[in-house]
């Protein structure tokens, strides 16, 4: 592992922003905080290669030696997310072009087109130069390629590469025309050269075109990553390689499909909510990252899977107990809604342990030391502008001590619910021309996850097609796209005795976003035992009443049972008395359908009912709402994480040794407001 079995702790370290005299102090402070891993060089290209082909490695030599002497390991970055000014000046054709046809200028970061040959060649050259010099440096724990792949471009290079991708994926124009339904609005293509990137159009763009553009960029960026990874690996096959995944609607990266390409799934997470929403998001991101790691490990076992090169064995995620790494997070602030909000004392520790509980192999931060200038000069840091005599640094020291006490924690996260998340469904539900602008696969997944989280059920995120053995309940949150294989995967699960809860629009379209005919939700009508003829999207502030006293938002449907039993009906209005929520026996299993988004309380009740029927119970039955309980198991050993996100003290029944304090717990652990406990459980 990256830190020889210890949990990773540290973050992005940018010595190039500081005079050499600060470096020794950095190492001393890192040691005080028990930092054991830093990412170096992420944005250092112009300091490493100030003019084309002239490398200035002397400062990095010194930094790596200092870190090594201090016992701190390094994830050495390739700096390709920010090409230097000389590169942009020499290769204006490699500057990115927006959908409006505007070419962007140098002056920020990520100002390149990843399909531009000059950019790719320059990126390979600097990566190779770093590999050549440092692949056997004793400080190196591994490589972190690039930073947060996620940019797109509409320049001529991108258009050429897109056409190549289309030829490879569709084979001939007849298939493409069919997949994109180009008979609509006279878009039938007769020559590949007629197809460009989906630039700004007069009116709505073609959904198939938009979807393939996202897929193309996911594959292109993955190719850019893989070519750097391969040359780094060739220089020293024992060093693991990864890149840090960034989350967000704008990111055209299918992280699940990328996961087989990295030796450790690494994720950056910055919550966008300030209240309990930050905790809910943290839990979801942890489950997502672990799901990607599991999916990657499963695919890697499949010799037919593309791009699955040899991986250093010790660093492979194991599908039965997948680990991943929180690569970046903000120490003391949440940046959202136009301002920075302070994380109150203790929250940095709680957020970090929430990730470790869900399988993160440690907690890493952006950034080590706050810079004096540059665009992110006020971003939070472990060493803030105030210096080490600060609340933040004291909490950083306490976090280092806490993580050191948790080194023994390992194993799989206990989960009996599976939540299916699919990047392409998320992209397709973002297209213009849909019946409502509030359709959002990821928000639907978050809503289901919130309900599960508050009820204390352990949840794994799965990708359509993943093995479902051991899960009692599968949730499909507006899983809009379902190819025939996905529909078969769902059918087989329920038929074999699994329990399903699907929300509106799941299975409504195929893999090219073509609507499946015969009534909604196309591919799943038989499993769900329903047929919807019409949908009725709701206005922003509109709610529909439900017969159980709850309300629905966003969406409603004219639903007819076709074998299913009505659980809840719409009450009043156009749909008065019509089914809103249904339940259907299918084979040996049961399938629930939610044709609207219930309010939080009703959603939790429905999830609880589905969970009860499925035999799903909370991880820690005594933990009240707001106290997060996560259990990890390895063989006969288990660890229980209890995180009190409330402002009240709670006592939770548990037995074992509390690792942070060393105290023996016989009956119950007392959690102060905001407090945490990690128990090595006493079994038997
Ligand atoms: C990401 C990037 C960092 C920094 C932070 C700011 O994580 O990787 O370089 O920009 O966001 O939150």
mmCIF file of N, CA and C and ligand atoms in Angstrom, residues 12 42-43 109 144 147-148 244 246 268 270 328 330 335 366 376 379, ligand 1:
data_model
loop_
_atom_site.group_PDB
_atom_site.id
_atom_site.type_symbol
_atom_site.label_atom_id
_atom_site.label_comp_id
_atom_site.label_asym_id
_atom_site.label_seq_id
_atom_site.Cartn_x
_atom_site.Cartn_y
_atom_site.Cartn_z
ATOM 1 N N UNK A 12 -2.085 17.696 -0.880
ATOM 2 C CA UNK A 12 -1.325 18.335 -1.953
ATOM 3 C C UNK A 12 -0.281 19.262 -1.329
ATOM 4 N N UNK A 42 1.721 18.750 -8.590
ATOM 5 C CA UNK A 42 0.499 18.699 -9.410
ATOM 6 C C UNK A 42 0.477 19.810 -10.471
ATOM 7 N N UNK A 43 0.828 21.022 -10.048
ATOM 8 C CA UNK A 43 0.764 22.132 -11.013
ATOM 9 C C UNK A 43 2.152 22.748 -11.216
ATOM 10 N N UNK A 109 -6.053 27.225 -15.436
ATOM 11 C CA UNK A 109 -5.477 25.891 -15.548
ATOM 12 C C UNK A 109 -6.360 25.097 -16.507
ATOM 13 N N UNK A 144 0.606 9.972 -9.115
ATOM 14 C CA UNK A 144 -0.733 10.523 -9.318
ATOM 15 C C UNK A 144 -0.694 11.263 -10.649
ATOM 16 N N UNK A 147 -4.559 15.894 -12.891
ATOM 17 C CA UNK A 147 -5.439 16.316 -11.794
ATOM 18 C C UNK A 147 -6.857 16.425 -12.318
ATOM 19 N N UNK A 148 -7.741 15.667 -11.740
ATOM 20 C CA UNK A 148 -9.171 15.794 -12.010
ATOM 21 C C UNK A 148 -9.496 15.872 -13.507
ATOM 22 N N UNK A 244 -6.781 11.408 -9.587
ATOM 23 C CA UNK A 244 -7.861 11.769 -8.660
ATOM 24 C C UNK A 244 -9.142 12.096 -9.422
ATOM 25 N N UNK A 246 -12.800 13.611 -10.004
ATOM 26 C CA UNK A 246 -13.593 14.747 -9.526
ATOM 27 C C UNK A 246 -15.052 14.482 -9.867
ATOM 28 N N UNK A 268 -11.704 13.133 -5.067
ATOM 29 C CA UNK A 268 -11.703 14.426 -4.373
ATOM 30 C C UNK A 268 -13.127 14.705 -3.933
ATOM 31 N N UNK A 270 -15.605 17.642 -2.072
ATOM 32 C CA UNK A 270 -15.910 18.928 -1.454
ATOM 33 C C UNK A 270 -17.423 19.043 -1.366
ATOM 34 N N UNK A 328 -8.469 14.332 -1.953
ATOM 35 C CA UNK A 328 -8.515 15.756 -1.617
ATOM 36 C C UNK A 328 -9.817 16.065 -0.903
ATOM 37 N N UNK A 330 -11.358 19.629 1.816
ATOM 38 C CA UNK A 330 -10.962 20.917 2.395
ATOM 39 C C UNK A 330 -10.948 20.794 3.917
ATOM 40 N N UNK A 335 -16.922 25.216 0.742
ATOM 41 C CA UNK A 335 -17.097 26.317 -0.209
ATOM 42 C C UNK A 335 -18.404 26.082 -0.943
ATOM 43 N N UNK A 366 -6.653 19.003 0.233
ATOM 44 C CA UNK A 366 -6.133 20.101 -0.550
ATOM 45 C C UNK A 366 -6.262 21.311 0.358
ATOM 46 N N UNK A 376 -6.346 30.517 -5.886
ATOM 47 C CA UNK A 376 -6.973 29.857 -4.730
ATOM 48 C C UNK A 376 -6.283 30.242 -3.420
ATOM 49 N N UNK A 379 -8.144 29.426 -0.264
ATOM 50 C CA UNK A 379 -8.638 28.055 -0.057
ATOM 51 C C UNK A 379 -8.090 27.524 1.258
HETATM 52 C C1 LIG B 1 -9.726 20.384 -6.652
HETATM 53 C C2 LIG B 1 -8.369 20.553 -7.288
HETATM 54 C C3 LIG B 1 -7.474 21.396 -6.464
HETATM 55 C C4 LIG B 1 -8.172 22.635 -5.964
HETATM 56 C C5 LIG B 1 -9.419 22.257 -5.245
HETATM 57 C C6 LIG B 1 -10.194 23.440 -4.751
HETATM 58 O O1 LIG B 1 -9.689 19.418 -5.698
HETATM 59 O O2 LIG B 1 -7.767 19.309 -7.537
HETATM 60 O O3 LIG B 1 -6.357 21.727 -7.252
HETATM 61 O O4 LIG B 1 -8.482 23.452 -7.051
HETATM 62 O O5 LIG B 1 -10.271 21.535 -6.106
HETATM 63 O O6 LIG B 1 -11.278 23.037 -3.944
#
